[in-house]
Amino acid sequence: GDSRVSKSGYMDVLEFTGIDNRYYSNERLKKFHRWLFGSSVNCAKEMVIFGDMLPTQGINNDMLHRRVVNFDEEAAGYAAWFHEGRPAIGHILTYILPKSSLPGPVIPSSKIYANGGAFFREKTDDPKGLHGVLYNIKSQDEWHTHNEVNGLALSGLGNRLLVNGGRLGEPTRAAALNNTLTINGENHKSRLGGGITEGFITGELDFASGFSGPALTGSKHYRSLLLVHGNENAQGYFVVLDEVESQIGNSVKNYIHPANETTVSEIMVNQEYEAEIDHYPTVQGTKLTIFYATVPEAVNVKKVPSAVPDRYPNYPDHNRIESVYQVNPDGKRNLVTVLFASDNAHPKAGFQRIETDGFTVSTLTQNEVTDYLFESAGESKTQVAGHSVQAEMALFRESGFWFVRSGTHFLSAETGFDSDVPVTVFMNEKSGAIVSPGATVKLTGAGINSVQFDQEVEVLSSSGNSIEVKLGKGTFYFN
């Protein structure tokens, strides 16, 4: 028979015969199946692209998928969602191996894996929904792994929006051929990173941050991915925040590989670019806008390989967008980038950028909804569109939610927070999340004193419109 089937079925033979019954109860295999069907596929049921994968890569209707019920009920629900409407292959193993039929389908949800990455998706079961991955592994480096620590895989409107260098083989798996960041264009020193260091998942916004770890020698890179969920008034989109520490004089080179092989249009020099998704698209007519809220010194568009030419001689190249920044005199540089998918039924947002002394502000407008993106060194309080901010980065919606990364203060009307040390906070009305290194935080807002935290905190004071709490280290949700 097919060698791939026989190899993947070894464990089933051992379990079926009773020779070795360690597999179906193995926690790592249970988690693998949850990840395979619940995280590694996008809303259109296509695999996310990392490592040696082409944008035509798929998951077949494999007969062995039906026996996922033997491992884990949750994973089986995801598999039922993935294969919904597709009958099982009429093979004897399809009927002998599974201990029961697949259960009812379960729609996957956003997940964060400290060793692996953040896998975000919009909540409705819509093949055109957004799916975003921040990839960062701390172990399991193998031959097919690329230099893509803190790499990105984004999908939306039925297409994979980004690709990487595809099936390249040694030694052409360099970071510059993936959706990641380098110092001076030098390749990463390791294909392993520091993992996902913090994050949270909410109804309106998902956030995670990954650390470069051993990938960058002498420099540090924290990349945060935000998925802003869409609603009836505004479409969803992605925000990427890169926090870099390096030597003065070094340049930061950030790489984005849209699934585009024709032309990348320059809408505004060094600020806004648009790429049609025409490199093996699943759905025609999708475009990806890249908006540099932090303006680079240069943007370079170049054709790069999508697969190693000697094995795939007719495989087309794709366009890579390289943005270049200089490290600041303090040895740091923060970069904010927006990625927004559009088509005829989902119009592109309007982008505007304002630069003032010491900070930048950009607006993203959809119909009557305006979001503000703020970036600064976080050294002093700043007034932005009637809001008071002290943070390295903030994202807030008029009369809506707000998010602060590495900040000590935010105030919008009567809602906000103050902290004695920098924290990351999300809040929408009276619910939200805080990533704390060990902080004293005061939340402000109407009726906020009644909120409950998901774990024990020390309440220092409480009144009708504020509550002050002492938090340990970790992520705290409140409602």
PDB file of N, CA and C in Angstrom, residues 271 291-295 351-355 359-363:
ATOM      1  N   GLN A 271       4.920  54.661   2.601  1.00  0.00           N
ATOM      2  CA  GLN A 271       3.834  54.614   3.572  1.00  0.00           C
ATOM      3  C   GLN A 271       2.775  53.567   3.242  1.00  0.00           C
ATOM      4  N   PHE A 291       0.242  49.162   5.218  1.00  0.00           N
ATOM      5  CA  PHE A 291       0.344  50.561   5.636  1.00  0.00           C
ATOM      6  C   PHE A 291       1.394  50.671   6.728  1.00  0.00           C
ATOM      7  N   TYR A 292       2.449  51.435   6.468  1.00  0.00           N
ATOM      8  CA  TYR A 292       3.529  51.619   7.435  1.00  0.00           C
ATOM      9  C   TYR A 292       3.198  52.823   8.314  1.00  0.00           C
ATOM     10  N   ALA A 293       2.584  52.561   9.453  1.00  0.00           N
ATOM     11  CA  ALA A 293       2.279  53.633  10.388  1.00  0.00           C
ATOM     12  C   ALA A 293       3.563  54.274  10.912  1.00  0.00           C
ATOM     13  N   THR A 294       4.620  53.460  11.051  1.00  0.00           N
ATOM     14  CA  THR A 294       5.963  53.976  11.319  1.00  0.00           C
ATOM     15  C   THR A 294       6.684  54.010   9.983  1.00  0.00           C
ATOM     16  N   VAL A 295       6.950  55.198   9.472  1.00  0.00           N
ATOM     17  CA  VAL A 295       7.464  55.331   8.109  1.00  0.00           C
ATOM     18  C   VAL A 295       8.927  54.906   8.036  1.00  0.00           C
ATOM     19  N   PHE A 351      -6.554  55.387   5.134  1.00  0.00           N
ATOM     20  CA  PHE A 351      -5.437  55.553   6.056  1.00  0.00           C
ATOM     21  C   PHE A 351      -4.925  56.993   5.998  1.00  0.00           C
ATOM     22  N   GLN A 352      -4.650  57.546   7.167  1.00  0.00           N
ATOM     23  CA  GLN A 352      -4.010  58.853   7.261  1.00  0.00           C
ATOM     24  C   GLN A 352      -2.961  58.803   8.363  1.00  0.00           C
ATOM     25  N   ARG A 353      -1.913  59.568   8.187  1.00  0.00           N
ATOM     26  CA  ARG A 353      -0.826  59.546   9.153  1.00  0.00           C
ATOM     27  C   ARG A 353      -0.475  60.965   9.570  1.00  0.00           C
ATOM     28  N   ILE A 354      -0.262  61.141  10.890  1.00  0.00           N
ATOM     29  CA  ILE A 354       0.121  62.426  11.460  1.00  0.00           C
ATOM     30  C   ILE A 354       1.416  62.217  12.229  1.00  0.00           C
ATOM     31  N   GLU A 355       2.405  63.040  11.963  1.00  0.00           N
ATOM     32  CA  GLU A 355       3.659  62.927  12.706  1.00  0.00           C
ATOM     33  C   GLU A 355       3.896  64.210  13.472  1.00  0.00           C
ATOM     34  N   PHE A 359       6.284  61.427  18.633  1.00  0.00           N
ATOM     35  CA  PHE A 359       5.351  60.310  18.485  1.00  0.00           C
ATOM     36  C   PHE A 359       4.665  60.396  17.123  1.00  0.00           C
ATOM     37  N   THR A 360       4.005  59.302  16.732  1.00  0.00           N
ATOM     38  CA  THR A 360       3.257  59.285  15.485  1.00  0.00           C
ATOM     39  C   THR A 360       1.838  58.793  15.761  1.00  0.00           C
ATOM     40  N   VAL A 361       0.902  59.286  14.975  1.00  0.00           N
ATOM     41  CA  VAL A 361      -0.492  58.861  15.066  1.00  0.00           C
ATOM     42  C   VAL A 361      -0.997  58.591  13.654  1.00  0.00           C
ATOM     43  N   SER A 362      -1.683  57.468  13.490  1.00  0.00           N
ATOM     44  CA  SER A 362      -2.322  57.153  12.217  1.00  0.00           C
ATOM     45  C   SER A 362      -3.782  56.846  12.480  1.00  0.00           C
ATOM     46  N   THR A 363      -4.616  57.117  11.483  1.00  0.00           N
ATOM     47  CA  THR A 363      -6.023  56.768  11.592  1.00  0.00           C
ATOM     48  C   THR A 363      -6.384  55.768  10.506  1.00  0.00           C
TER      49      THR A 363
END
